[in-house]
Amino acid sequence: MIKARVLLAAITFLSITSCRTGDNGNAETNASDESCNNTSNTDTIVEKIPSGRIDGGKYALQQAYPDFIKSIDGNTVRFKDGDTMPYDDGKEKDFDTMLDNSDIDDMFFCKYDSNNTPPEYLADAGRSRCEALFKKMYGSSPEQATKNLVNVSWMGKNVKFTRVNGAADSLAKVADELSRHPELKKYTACSGTYYWRKVRGAERQSAHSYGIAIDIAVPYSDYWLWKNPKAKETDHITYANRFPHELVEIFEHHGFIWGGAWYHFDTMHFEFRPEILLYSRLPE
Ligand SMILES: [Zn+2]
């Protein structure tokens, strides 16, 4: 189910609808799980979901970011510091507008499924970010975002990542798990984490600005605009990926989504988005 107000051509609508029915069995997170066993927080949370009608996006948001979100009453997201934010801005958007002006509701327009590649047309789960929410949590300027950065040991070097929401701790767990997989070593070279910038060719802020994203293994990476030069957001494009899914699963296990699961693929890119993984595991 895609939001009815996101106005897309009928064929697009059907295509994205179908992307939600895939097998999400490997989309797991245990971002706040101190142990390194195979029991993830999402497993526990999914078991605890009350029966009856539930708004999955609101539920996932609260579960993923308990340090910030106190409650969601109707359309009002209430933060622990007293701030409020609308969940749904009520505006009609096409695909481009949704990416550039995402409200919180738009973040859940499609379910994430890294097993389903090549992804369905425009299935970009996690690529839309409510900028107001992310700036509130991680910092609204380079100065604020930088204050939250800490060092994470990554393959013998220190990389900068935000401590907010346990993102840095989660990246450290990814590094630890990868250290037990020598067969994946060639994919682990980091080419960047924190960098305050806009998304290439767009006006919206990159996830790297918040210190929640890491790019790895550039020599093995594929990016939609490298493979499809001059393509526009709603063009039909050709997919490419050279990363093994085993690598992706390790990141997902600790709350990260993979850019290779997007129709607009960015296979080097991993981003701490526990709400997207949680939402995608909720029952229909
Ligand atoms: Zn990236």
PDB file of C-alpha atoms and ligand atoms in Angstrom:
ATOM      1  CA  MET A   1       0.000   0.000   0.000  1.00  0.00           C
ATOM      2  CA  ILE A   2       1.380   3.339  -1.018  1.00  0.00           C
ATOM      3  CA  LYS A   3      -0.123   6.558   0.271  1.00  0.00           C
ATOM      4  CA  ALA A   4      -3.145   7.406  -1.835  1.00  0.00           C
ATOM      5  CA  ARG A   5      -2.208  11.078  -1.882  1.00  0.00           C
ATOM      6  CA  VAL A   6       1.145  10.409  -3.506  1.00  0.00           C
ATOM      7  CA  LEU A   7      -0.025  10.899  -7.014  1.00  0.00           C
ATOM      8  CA  LEU A   8       1.644   8.518  -9.389  1.00  0.00           C
ATOM      9  CA  ALA A   9       0.591   6.962 -12.650  1.00  0.00           C
ATOM     10  CA  ALA A  10      -1.629   3.923 -12.191  1.00  0.00           C
ATOM     11  CA  ILE A  11       1.075   1.541 -13.304  1.00  0.00           C
ATOM     12  CA  THR A  12       3.471   3.018 -10.768  1.00  0.00           C
ATOM     13  CA  PHE A  13       0.936   2.624  -8.038  1.00  0.00           C
ATOM     14  CA  LEU A  14       0.423  -1.045  -8.819  1.00  0.00           C
ATOM     15  CA  SER A  15       4.144  -1.638  -9.027  1.00  0.00           C
ATOM     16  CA  ILE A  16       4.897  -0.130  -5.622  1.00  0.00           C
ATOM     17  CA  THR A  17       1.930  -1.866  -4.061  1.00  0.00           C
ATOM     18  CA  SER A  18       3.407  -5.168  -5.118  1.00  0.00           C
ATOM     19  CA  CYS A  19       6.733  -4.324  -3.525  1.00  0.00           C
ATOM     20  CA  ARG A  20       5.149  -4.506  -0.089  1.00  0.00           C
ATOM     21  CA  THR A  21       4.211  -8.116  -0.408  1.00  0.00           C
ATOM     22  CA  GLY A  22       7.733  -9.520  -0.604  1.00  0.00           C
ATOM     23  CA  ASP A  23       9.554 -11.617   1.941  1.00  0.00           C
ATOM     24  CA  ASN A  24      10.984  -9.344   4.599  1.00  0.00           C
ATOM     25  CA  GLY A  25      12.393 -12.174   6.644  1.00  0.00           C
ATOM     26  CA  ASN A  26      15.925 -10.828   6.718  1.00  0.00           C
ATOM     27  CA  ALA A  27      15.099  -7.227   7.535  1.00  0.00           C
ATOM     28  CA  GLU A  28      16.044  -7.237  11.175  1.00  0.00           C
ATOM     29  CA  THR A  29      17.399  -4.792  13.678  1.00  0.00           C
ATOM     30  CA  ASN A  30      18.644  -5.068  17.183  1.00  0.00           C
ATOM     31  CA  ALA A  31      19.913  -1.526  17.486  1.00  0.00           C
ATOM     32  CA  SER A  32      19.579  -1.424  21.244  1.00  0.00           C
ATOM     33  CA  ASP A  33      20.218  -5.101  21.873  1.00  0.00           C
ATOM     34  CA  GLU A  34      23.401  -5.412  23.908  1.00  0.00           C
ATOM     35  CA  SER A  35      23.937  -9.047  23.040  1.00  0.00           C
ATOM     36  CA  CYS A  36      25.309 -10.334  19.760  1.00  0.00           C
ATOM     37  CA  ASN A  37      23.041 -13.321  19.440  1.00  0.00           C
ATOM     38  CA  ASN A  38      20.413 -13.796  16.784  1.00  0.00           C
ATOM     39  CA  THR A  39      17.455 -12.504  18.773  1.00  0.00           C
ATOM     40  CA  SER A  40      16.666  -9.091  17.393  1.00  0.00           C
ATOM     41  CA  ASN A  41      14.588  -6.346  18.950  1.00  0.00           C
ATOM     42  CA  THR A  42      12.269  -6.364  15.992  1.00  0.00           C
ATOM     43  CA  ASP A  43      11.387  -9.981  16.691  1.00  0.00           C
ATOM     44  CA  THR A  44      10.347  -9.033  20.209  1.00  0.00           C
ATOM     45  CA  ILE A  45       8.514  -5.918  19.110  1.00  0.00           C
ATOM     46  CA  VAL A  46       6.597  -7.695  16.382  1.00  0.00           C
ATOM     47  CA  GLU A  47       5.450 -10.258  18.946  1.00  0.00           C
ATOM     48  CA  LYS A  48       4.215  -7.472  21.226  1.00  0.00           C
ATOM     49  CA  ILE A  49       2.128  -5.694  18.614  1.00  0.00           C
ATOM     50  CA  PRO A  50      -1.422  -5.379  19.894  1.00  0.00           C
ATOM     51  CA  SER A  51      -4.085  -7.002  17.793  1.00  0.00           C
ATOM     52  CA  GLY A  52      -6.465  -4.906  15.796  1.00  0.00           C
ATOM     53  CA  ARG A  53      -5.880  -1.935  13.571  1.00  0.00           C
ATOM     54  CA  ILE A  54      -2.529  -0.230  13.960  1.00  0.00           C
ATOM     55  CA  ASP A  55      -0.704   2.491  12.098  1.00  0.00           C
ATOM     56  CA  GLY A  56       2.583   0.754  11.397  1.00  0.00           C
ATOM     57  CA  GLY A  57       4.565   3.904  10.677  1.00  0.00           C
ATOM     58  CA  LYS A  58       3.606   5.548  13.964  1.00  0.00           C
ATOM     59  CA  TYR A  59       4.329   2.359  15.859  1.00  0.00           C
ATOM     60  CA  ALA A  60       7.751   1.868  14.237  1.00  0.00           C
ATOM     61  CA  LEU A  61       8.732   5.499  14.772  1.00  0.00           C
ATOM     62  CA  GLN A  62       8.026   5.356  18.487  1.00  0.00           C
ATOM     63  CA  GLN A  63       9.807   2.035  18.928  1.00  0.00           C
ATOM     64  CA  ALA A  64      12.868   3.124  16.934  1.00  0.00           C
ATOM     65  CA  TYR A  65      13.420   6.534  18.579  1.00  0.00           C
ATOM     66  CA  PRO A  66      12.356   6.299  22.233  1.00  0.00           C
ATOM     67  CA  ASP A  67      14.939   8.914  23.304  1.00  0.00           C
ATOM     68  CA  PHE A  68      12.972  11.568  21.402  1.00  0.00           C
ATOM     69  CA  ILE A  69       9.375  10.571  20.893  1.00  0.00           C
ATOM     70  CA  LYS A  70       7.012  10.645  23.829  1.00  0.00           C
ATOM     71  CA  SER A  71       3.775   9.844  22.052  1.00  0.00           C
ATOM     72  CA  ILE A  72       1.866  10.227  18.815  1.00  0.00           C
ATOM     73  CA  ASP A  73      -1.672  11.492  19.296  1.00  0.00           C
ATOM     74  CA  GLY A  74      -3.624  11.413  16.065  1.00  0.00           C
ATOM     75  CA  ASN A  75      -1.589  13.561  13.694  1.00  0.00           C
ATOM     76  CA  THR A  76       0.600  15.107  16.401  1.00  0.00           C
ATOM     77  CA  VAL A  77       4.037  13.719  17.186  1.00  0.00           C
ATOM     78  CA  ARG A  78       4.959  14.789  20.732  1.00  0.00           C
ATOM     79  CA  PHE A  79       8.634  14.955  21.663  1.00  0.00           C
ATOM     80  CA  LYS A  80      10.059  14.528  25.142  1.00  0.00           C
ATOM     81  CA  ASP A  81      11.299  18.140  25.161  1.00  0.00           C
ATOM     82  CA  GLY A  82       7.741  19.422  24.596  1.00  0.00           C
ATOM     83  CA  ASP A  83       8.056  20.095  20.852  1.00  0.00           C
ATOM     84  CA  THR A  84       5.419  18.813  18.474  1.00  0.00           C
ATOM     85  CA  MET A  85       5.487  17.989  14.770  1.00  0.00           C
ATOM     86  CA  PRO A  86       2.715  16.929  12.381  1.00  0.00           C
ATOM     87  CA  TYR A  87       2.933  13.275  11.345  1.00  0.00           C
ATOM     88  CA  ASP A  88       1.219  13.950   8.023  1.00  0.00           C
ATOM     89  CA  ASP A  89       1.413  17.428   6.472  1.00  0.00           C
ATOM     90  CA  GLY A  90      -1.718  16.775   4.406  1.00  0.00           C
ATOM     91  CA  LYS A  91      -0.106  17.904   1.130  1.00  0.00           C
ATOM     92  CA  GLU A  92      -0.456  16.130  -2.186  1.00  0.00           C
ATOM     93  CA  LYS A  93       2.925  15.261  -3.706  1.00  0.00           C
ATOM     94  CA  ASP A  94       4.339  13.603  -6.779  1.00  0.00           C
ATOM     95  CA  PHE A  95       7.394  11.366  -6.359  1.00  0.00           C
ATOM     96  CA  ASP A  96       9.995  14.137  -6.699  1.00  0.00           C
ATOM     97  CA  THR A  97       8.130  16.459  -4.361  1.00  0.00           C
ATOM     98  CA  MET A  98       7.751  13.700  -1.796  1.00  0.00           C
ATOM     99  CA  LEU A  99      11.526  13.112  -1.704  1.00  0.00           C
ATOM    100  CA  ASP A 100      12.290  16.806  -1.379  1.00  0.00           C
ATOM    101  CA  ASN A 101       9.478  17.607   1.085  1.00  0.00           C
ATOM    102  CA  SER A 102       8.963  14.380   2.967  1.00  0.00           C
ATOM    103  CA  ASP A 103       6.806  14.454   6.061  1.00  0.00           C
ATOM    104  CA  ILE A 104       7.048  11.625   8.579  1.00  0.00           C
ATOM    105  CA  ASP A 105       4.215   9.703   6.970  1.00  0.00           C
ATOM    106  CA  ASP A 106       6.008   9.796   3.596  1.00  0.00           C
ATOM    107  CA  MET A 107       8.962   7.922   5.118  1.00  0.00           C
ATOM    108  CA  PHE A 108       6.732   4.842   5.205  1.00  0.00           C
ATOM    109  CA  PHE A 109       5.424   5.033   1.617  1.00  0.00           C
ATOM    110  CA  CYS A 110       6.861   1.637   0.745  1.00  0.00           C
ATOM    111  CA  LYS A 111       8.259  -1.362   2.594  1.00  0.00           C
ATOM    112  CA  TYR A 112      11.989  -2.134   2.556  1.00  0.00           C
ATOM    113  CA  ASP A 113      13.080  -5.494   1.161  1.00  0.00           C
ATOM    114  CA  SER A 114      16.730  -6.077   0.266  1.00  0.00           C
ATOM    115  CA  ASN A 115      15.948  -9.621  -0.893  1.00  0.00           C
ATOM    116  CA  ASN A 116      13.844  -8.271  -3.709  1.00  0.00           C
ATOM    117  CA  THR A 117      16.410  -7.042  -6.232  1.00  0.00           C
ATOM    118  CA  PRO A 118      16.216  -5.516  -8.707  1.00  0.00           C
ATOM    119  CA  PRO A 119      13.766  -3.400  -6.708  1.00  0.00           C
ATOM    120  CA  GLU A 120      10.296  -2.575  -7.990  1.00  0.00           C
ATOM    121  CA  TYR A 121       9.853   0.695  -9.881  1.00  0.00           C
ATOM    122  CA  LEU A 122      10.310   3.629  -7.427  1.00  0.00           C
ATOM    123  CA  ALA A 123      10.538   1.312  -4.407  1.00  0.00           C
ATOM    124  CA  ASP A 124      12.925   3.525  -2.426  1.00  0.00           C
ATOM    125  CA  ALA A 125      12.031   2.630   1.165  1.00  0.00           C
ATOM    126  CA  GLY A 126      14.028   4.882   3.488  1.00  0.00           C
ATOM    127  CA  ARG A 127      15.149   7.300   0.794  1.00  0.00           C
ATOM    128  CA  SER A 128      12.537   9.834   1.901  1.00  0.00           C
ATOM    129  CA  ARG A 129      13.460  11.505   5.188  1.00  0.00           C
ATOM    130  CA  CYS A 130      11.461  14.107   7.058  1.00  0.00           C
ATOM    131  CA  GLU A 131      14.145  16.770   7.255  1.00  0.00           C
ATOM    132  CA  ALA A 132      12.613  18.504  10.279  1.00  0.00           C
ATOM    133  CA  LEU A 133      12.644  15.237  12.221  1.00  0.00           C
ATOM    134  CA  PHE A 134      16.199  14.314  11.278  1.00  0.00           C
ATOM    135  CA  LYS A 135      17.530  17.806  12.011  1.00  0.00           C
ATOM    136  CA  LYS A 136      15.781  17.768  15.372  1.00  0.00           C
ATOM    137  CA  MET A 137      17.346  14.444  16.327  1.00  0.00           C
ATOM    138  CA  TYR A 138      20.829  14.726  14.815  1.00  0.00           C
ATOM    139  CA  GLY A 139      21.461  18.476  14.465  1.00  0.00           C
ATOM    140  CA  SER A 140      20.161  21.235  12.208  1.00  0.00           C
ATOM    141  CA  SER A 141      23.555  22.673  11.270  1.00  0.00           C
ATOM    142  CA  PRO A 142      27.082  21.350  10.765  1.00  0.00           C
ATOM    143  CA  GLU A 143      27.974  22.801  14.168  1.00  0.00           C
ATOM    144  CA  GLN A 144      25.145  20.956  15.939  1.00  0.00           C
ATOM    145  CA  ALA A 145      25.619  17.683  14.054  1.00  0.00           C
ATOM    146  CA  THR A 146      29.367  17.691  14.709  1.00  0.00           C
ATOM    147  CA  LYS A 147      28.815  17.943  18.469  1.00  0.00           C
ATOM    148  CA  ASN A 148      27.113  14.546  18.388  1.00  0.00           C
ATOM    149  CA  LEU A 149      29.881  12.762  16.465  1.00  0.00           C
ATOM    150  CA  VAL A 150      32.066  10.164  18.152  1.00  0.00           C
ATOM    151  CA  ASN A 151      34.823   7.888  16.863  1.00  0.00           C
ATOM    152  CA  VAL A 152      33.946   4.357  15.861  1.00  0.00           C
ATOM    153  CA  SER A 153      36.756   1.897  15.189  1.00  0.00           C
ATOM    154  CA  TRP A 154      36.231   0.625  11.641  1.00  0.00           C
ATOM    155  CA  MET A 155      38.727  -1.864  10.223  1.00  0.00           C
ATOM    156  CA  GLY A 156      41.642  -0.380  12.148  1.00  0.00           C
ATOM    157  CA  LYS A 157      40.747   3.262  11.521  1.00  0.00           C
ATOM    158  CA  ASN A 158      38.488   5.711  13.320  1.00  0.00           C
ATOM    159  CA  VAL A 159      35.387   6.985  11.516  1.00  0.00           C
ATOM    160  CA  LYS A 160      32.970   9.655  12.749  1.00  0.00           C
ATOM    161  CA  PHE A 161      29.385   8.673  13.482  1.00  0.00           C
ATOM    162  CA  THR A 162      26.598  10.208  15.571  1.00  0.00           C
ATOM    163  CA  ARG A 163      26.112   8.861  19.077  1.00  0.00           C
ATOM    164  CA  VAL A 164      22.410   9.876  18.876  1.00  0.00           C
ATOM    165  CA  ASN A 165      19.872   7.032  18.936  1.00  0.00           C
ATOM    166  CA  GLY A 166      22.695   4.550  19.487  1.00  0.00           C
ATOM    167  CA  ALA A 167      23.833   4.860  15.855  1.00  0.00           C
ATOM    168  CA  ALA A 168      27.572   4.805  16.649  1.00  0.00           C
ATOM    169  CA  ASP A 169      27.151   1.835  18.988  1.00  0.00           C
ATOM    170  CA  SER A 170      25.277   0.023  16.231  1.00  0.00           C
ATOM    171  CA  LEU A 171      28.021   0.743  13.685  1.00  0.00           C
ATOM    172  CA  ALA A 172      30.584  -0.631  16.162  1.00  0.00           C
ATOM    173  CA  LYS A 173      28.550  -3.844  16.334  1.00  0.00           C
ATOM    174  CA  VAL A 174      28.574  -4.072  12.528  1.00  0.00           C
ATOM    175  CA  ALA A 175      32.379  -3.691  12.577  1.00  0.00           C
ATOM    176  CA  ASP A 176      32.668  -6.375  15.222  1.00  0.00           C
ATOM    177  CA  GLU A 177      30.509  -8.808  13.268  1.00  0.00           C
ATOM    178  CA  LEU A 178      32.345  -8.072  10.003  1.00  0.00           C
ATOM    179  CA  SER A 179      35.660  -8.837  11.715  1.00  0.00           C
ATOM    180  CA  ARG A 180      34.463 -12.444  11.987  1.00  0.00           C
ATOM    181  CA  HIS A 181      33.865 -12.634   8.213  1.00  0.00           C
ATOM    182  CA  PRO A 182      37.255 -12.452   6.458  1.00  0.00           C
ATOM    183  CA  GLU A 183      35.561 -13.384   3.179  1.00  0.00           C
ATOM    184  CA  LEU A 184      33.842  -9.957   3.258  1.00  0.00           C
ATOM    185  CA  LYS A 185      36.976  -7.948   4.033  1.00  0.00           C
ATOM    186  CA  LYS A 186      37.363  -6.602   0.510  1.00  0.00           C
ATOM    187  CA  TYR A 187      33.999  -4.837   0.858  1.00  0.00           C
ATOM    188  CA  THR A 188      34.746  -3.062   4.115  1.00  0.00           C
ATOM    189  CA  ALA A 189      36.964  -0.090   3.157  1.00  0.00           C
ATOM    190  CA  CYS A 190      35.197   3.077   4.289  1.00  0.00           C
ATOM    191  CA  SER A 191      35.081   6.001   1.870  1.00  0.00           C
ATOM    192  CA  GLY A 192      33.022   8.377   4.015  1.00  0.00           C
ATOM    193  CA  THR A 193      30.628   8.824   6.909  1.00  0.00           C
ATOM    194  CA  TYR A 194      29.770  12.310   8.191  1.00  0.00           C
ATOM    195  CA  TYR A 195      29.663  15.045   5.577  1.00  0.00           C
ATOM    196  CA  TRP A 196      27.196  17.965   5.751  1.00  0.00           C
ATOM    197  CA  ARG A 197      25.906  18.214   2.186  1.00  0.00           C
ATOM    198  CA  LYS A 198      22.905  18.052  -0.094  1.00  0.00           C
ATOM    199  CA  VAL A 199      21.977  14.899  -2.025  1.00  0.00           C
ATOM    200  CA  ARG A 200      23.673  14.999  -5.436  1.00  0.00           C
ATOM    201  CA  GLY A 201      21.470  16.881  -7.883  1.00  0.00           C
ATOM    202  CA  ALA A 202      18.803  17.671  -5.272  1.00  0.00           C
ATOM    203  CA  GLU A 203      17.984  20.267  -2.644  1.00  0.00           C
ATOM    204  CA  ARG A 204      17.418  17.894   0.242  1.00  0.00           C
ATOM    205  CA  GLN A 205      19.982  17.132   2.915  1.00  0.00           C
ATOM    206  CA  SER A 206      22.010  13.922   2.538  1.00  0.00           C
ATOM    207  CA  ALA A 207      21.817  11.334   5.320  1.00  0.00           C
ATOM    208  CA  HIS A 208      25.582  11.769   5.627  1.00  0.00           C
ATOM    209  CA  SER A 209      24.892  15.209   7.122  1.00  0.00           C
ATOM    210  CA  TYR A 210      23.447  13.603  10.224  1.00  0.00           C
ATOM    211  CA  GLY A 211      26.303  11.143  10.840  1.00  0.00           C
ATOM    212  CA  ILE A 212      24.023   8.135  10.296  1.00  0.00           C
ATOM    213  CA  ALA A 213      25.415   6.870   6.962  1.00  0.00           C
ATOM    214  CA  ILE A 214      28.565   5.088   5.830  1.00  0.00           C
ATOM    215  CA  ASP A 215      29.821   4.459   2.297  1.00  0.00           C
ATOM    216  CA  ILE A 216      32.026   1.418   1.716  1.00  0.00           C
ATOM    217  CA  ALA A 217      33.837  -0.462  -1.049  1.00  0.00           C
ATOM    218  CA  VAL A 218      33.722   2.123  -3.810  1.00  0.00           C
ATOM    219  CA  PRO A 219      35.543  -0.159  -6.334  1.00  0.00           C
ATOM    220  CA  TYR A 220      32.655  -2.657  -6.054  1.00  0.00           C
ATOM    221  CA  SER A 221      29.894  -0.054  -5.916  1.00  0.00           C
ATOM    222  CA  ASP A 222      27.110   0.841  -8.290  1.00  0.00           C
ATOM    223  CA  TYR A 223      25.039   4.031  -8.297  1.00  0.00           C
ATOM    224  CA  TRP A 224      21.912   4.703 -10.333  1.00  0.00           C
ATOM    225  CA  LEU A 225      23.289   7.858 -11.938  1.00  0.00           C
ATOM    226  CA  TRP A 226      26.608   6.210 -12.863  1.00  0.00           C
ATOM    227  CA  LYS A 227      24.765   3.390 -14.586  1.00  0.00           C
ATOM    228  CA  ASN A 228      22.026   5.630 -16.002  1.00  0.00           C
ATOM    229  CA  PRO A 229      23.609   9.030 -16.728  1.00  0.00           C
ATOM    230  CA  LYS A 230      21.107  11.894 -17.037  1.00  0.00           C
ATOM    231  CA  ALA A 231      18.209   9.739 -15.818  1.00  0.00           C
ATOM    232  CA  LYS A 232      15.447  11.597 -14.006  1.00  0.00           C
ATOM    233  CA  GLU A 233      13.828  10.371 -10.796  1.00  0.00           C
ATOM    234  CA  THR A 234      10.806   8.853 -12.507  1.00  0.00           C
ATOM    235  CA  ASP A 235      12.644   7.358 -15.500  1.00  0.00           C
ATOM    236  CA  HIS A 236      12.887   3.580 -15.796  1.00  0.00           C
ATOM    237  CA  ILE A 237      16.499   2.677 -15.096  1.00  0.00           C
ATOM    238  CA  THR A 238      18.836  -0.325 -15.179  1.00  0.00           C
ATOM    239  CA  TYR A 239      19.877  -1.916 -11.868  1.00  0.00           C
ATOM    240  CA  ALA A 240      23.361  -3.065 -10.908  1.00  0.00           C
ATOM    241  CA  ASN A 241      24.896  -4.564  -7.755  1.00  0.00           C
ATOM    242  CA  ARG A 242      28.128  -6.391  -6.918  1.00  0.00           C
ATOM    243  CA  PHE A 243      27.699  -6.657  -3.128  1.00  0.00           C
ATOM    244  CA  PRO A 244      26.920 -10.041  -1.522  1.00  0.00           C
ATOM    245  CA  HIS A 245      23.704 -10.198   0.483  1.00  0.00           C
ATOM    246  CA  GLU A 246      25.595 -11.636   3.456  1.00  0.00           C
ATOM    247  CA  LEU A 247      27.202  -8.208   3.915  1.00  0.00           C
ATOM    248  CA  VAL A 248      23.822  -6.484   3.722  1.00  0.00           C
ATOM    249  CA  GLU A 249      22.321  -8.808   6.330  1.00  0.00           C
ATOM    250  CA  ILE A 250      25.036  -7.929   8.848  1.00  0.00           C
ATOM    251  CA  PHE A 251      24.215  -4.233   8.542  1.00  0.00           C
ATOM    252  CA  GLU A 252      20.465  -4.889   8.709  1.00  0.00           C
ATOM    253  CA  HIS A 253      20.937  -6.944  11.853  1.00  0.00           C
ATOM    254  CA  HIS A 254      22.133  -3.771  13.597  1.00  0.00           C
ATOM    255  CA  GLY A 255      19.533  -1.302  12.302  1.00  0.00           C
ATOM    256  CA  PHE A 256      20.977  -0.229   8.947  1.00  0.00           C
ATOM    257  CA  ILE A 257      19.226  -0.167   5.589  1.00  0.00           C
ATOM    258  CA  TRP A 258      21.137  -0.636   2.338  1.00  0.00           C
ATOM    259  CA  GLY A 259      21.051   1.754  -0.629  1.00  0.00           C
ATOM    260  CA  GLY A 260      21.199  -1.256  -2.951  1.00  0.00           C
ATOM    261  CA  ALA A 261      17.625  -2.088  -1.969  1.00  0.00           C
ATOM    262  CA  TRP A 262      16.425   1.153  -3.589  1.00  0.00           C
ATOM    263  CA  TYR A 263      15.149   1.437  -7.149  1.00  0.00           C
ATOM    264  CA  HIS A 264      17.517   4.446  -7.218  1.00  0.00           C
ATOM    265  CA  PHE A 265      20.330   2.187  -6.081  1.00  0.00           C
ATOM    266  CA  ASP A 266      23.407   3.371  -4.195  1.00  0.00           C
ATOM    267  CA  THR A 267      25.055   0.102  -3.240  1.00  0.00           C
ATOM    268  CA  MET A 268      27.959   1.558  -1.227  1.00  0.00           C
ATOM    269  CA  HIS A 269      25.515   3.340   1.098  1.00  0.00           C
ATOM    270  CA  PHE A 270      24.346   1.985   4.469  1.00  0.00           C
ATOM    271  CA  GLU A 271      22.163   4.143   6.712  1.00  0.00           C
ATOM    272  CA  PHE A 272      21.003   3.758  10.319  1.00  0.00           C
ATOM    273  CA  ARG A 273      17.210   3.611   9.943  1.00  0.00           C
ATOM    274  CA  PRO A 274      15.705   1.265  12.508  1.00  0.00           C
ATOM    275  CA  GLU A 275      12.211   2.666  11.910  1.00  0.00           C
ATOM    276  CA  ILE A 276      12.266   1.520   8.279  1.00  0.00           C
ATOM    277  CA  LEU A 277      13.340  -2.016   9.201  1.00  0.00           C
ATOM    278  CA  LEU A 278      10.751  -2.191  11.977  1.00  0.00           C
ATOM    279  CA  TYR A 279       7.954  -0.918   9.773  1.00  0.00           C
ATOM    280  CA  SER A 280       8.856  -3.352   7.024  1.00  0.00           C
ATOM    281  CA  ARG A 281       8.586  -6.332   9.393  1.00  0.00           C
ATOM    282  CA  LEU A 282       5.167  -5.440  10.745  1.00  0.00           C
ATOM    283  CA  PRO A 283       2.353  -7.734   9.670  1.00  0.00           C
ATOM    284  CA  GLU A 284       0.051  -6.381   6.963  1.00  0.00           C
TER     285      GLU A 284
HETATM  286 ZN    ZN B   1      26.236   7.311   1.106  1.00  0.00          ZN
END
